[in-house]
Amino acid sequence: MKINFLGAARQVTGSCYLLDCCGKRLLVDCGIFQERALLERNWKPKPVDPKSIDAVLLTHAHLDHSGLLPKFVRDGYKGPVYTTTPTVELAELLLRDSARIQMEDAEFKAKRHRKEGRRGPHPEEPLYDLNDVERTLPLLRGVAHREPVDLGDGVQVRFLEAGHILGASIVELVARENGGTRRVVFSGDLGQWQAPIMPDPAFVSEADVIVCESTYGDGDHSNGNGQSIDDALTEVIQDTVRRGGKLLIPTFALERAQELLVHLGEILHAKRVPRLRVYLDSPLAVDATMVYLKYPEFMDDEIRATLESKRLNDVRSLLQFVHSSDDSKALNSKRESCIILAGSGMCTGGRIKHHLRHNIERPETTILFVGYQAEGTLGREILEGASEVRIHGQNYRVRAQVRQIQTLSAHADRRQLLYWFEHFSRPPKRLVLTHGEESKALSLAAHVRESLGWDVVVPRYLETVEL
Ligand code: ZN
């Protein structure tokens, strides 16, 4: 048995692991590389022949885990992609959206190159298009959490709750070979314990090898000033209403948006703030929310009880889903205080940019960041206190209040990863750390060696670990 690391090795994106066992070749995830310096890898053929793969196991819908599937299919893959049922639906939304963005980008690039009279390093084509996505979707096979999937030749897998986003899974693989049994556990992306909506990550009792993410491997989520998320949100809303402004929240379409809706619903229901409208202004987030509502059995008991009891129905009318861009534009003329959730999460595109243009120069506006802002993004610039920013080719002075809530994260921190490791009944023969910046993965490796005494490796790109 051996695992070859084709991505997320000493960096975060492009998750893709090739597992050879019992004469089978399996791929765990087929993610797109998103770090600027690694984008080139998306264009190169995968260092494995797609036709040689028997099955793909998909941990969750995020593009850094699923985003290269259509290219893999274009390059010749025809086999099944096993995952959970909600992941099938979320991947459908995200892959179509990704293809559309790439097609638009390619067209834009072609236009610019024509104007500049040059050709870019890549042909002016998208990495994949909607046709490739449509050929990929029928390969996706959805199963329930904990339902055994028999891959044949003595290999069985189960998808267990990872608590990260709807349908997200830990993959547990059991291989029976030469009279012996080996267990490999892939963590996928692990969520936080006691997060709203998602169930806690599942504990696994046994593994010979654990392949685990290390996104926050070097430390613990800070509690800020120890304030709860509801308290922090309440304070920001009250302050914005007092100033008579709008509250703009740049948000990711998946998980963060739905999590915020739950928090806002509770705050409004408890009458901690005046009744004001909440607009979810992102077609992708609206579609994703609909998928969430379809699968209460993939959520935690508390949110299921809330949905069943219809306890929040008194504030439901305050929430408006905004589909069309005309309805989105109409929000500009509204004068009363309201809350607008719009993508993209780091203000790099999407409708949030329009809302920023109209409101960033108003001192009564609040811009609230609830997610990580990568270097070089508009979100990061605003968060770091730029006095002037450029949006859609025009300069705007930042007069709005800028606030941040840091505790929202869909990833376990170091303390929580350790907590998960401690629940295995015996140490694995090896722990393999992936999906983290090099310094974070190495820091977690040192910490686990010291506190648990486990054998830990941090593989490099294309490195093979023999078991
Ligand atoms: Zn993820």
PDB file of N, CA and C in Angstrom, residues 18 134 188 379:
ATOM      1  N   LEU A  18      -3.185  10.013  -4.154  1.00  0.00           N
ATOM      2  CA  LEU A  18      -3.328   8.782  -4.932  1.00  0.00           C
ATOM      3  C   LEU A  18      -2.996   7.600  -4.036  1.00  0.00           C
ATOM      4  N   GLU A 134     -20.883  19.231 -17.158  1.00  0.00           N
ATOM      5  CA  GLU A 134     -22.056  18.391 -17.410  1.00  0.00           C
ATOM      6  C   GLU A 134     -21.666  16.925 -17.622  1.00  0.00           C
ATOM      7  N   GLY A 188     -10.033  14.767   5.608  1.00  0.00           N
ATOM      8  CA  GLY A 188     -10.708  15.834   4.852  1.00  0.00           C
ATOM      9  C   GLY A 188     -10.442  17.129   5.590  1.00  0.00           C
ATOM     10  N   GLY A 379     -10.438  43.013   0.402  1.00  0.00           N
ATOM     11  CA  GLY A 379     -10.864  42.834   1.785  1.00  0.00           C
ATOM     12  C   GLY A 379      -9.729  43.106   2.763  1.00  0.00           C
TER      13      GLY A 379
END
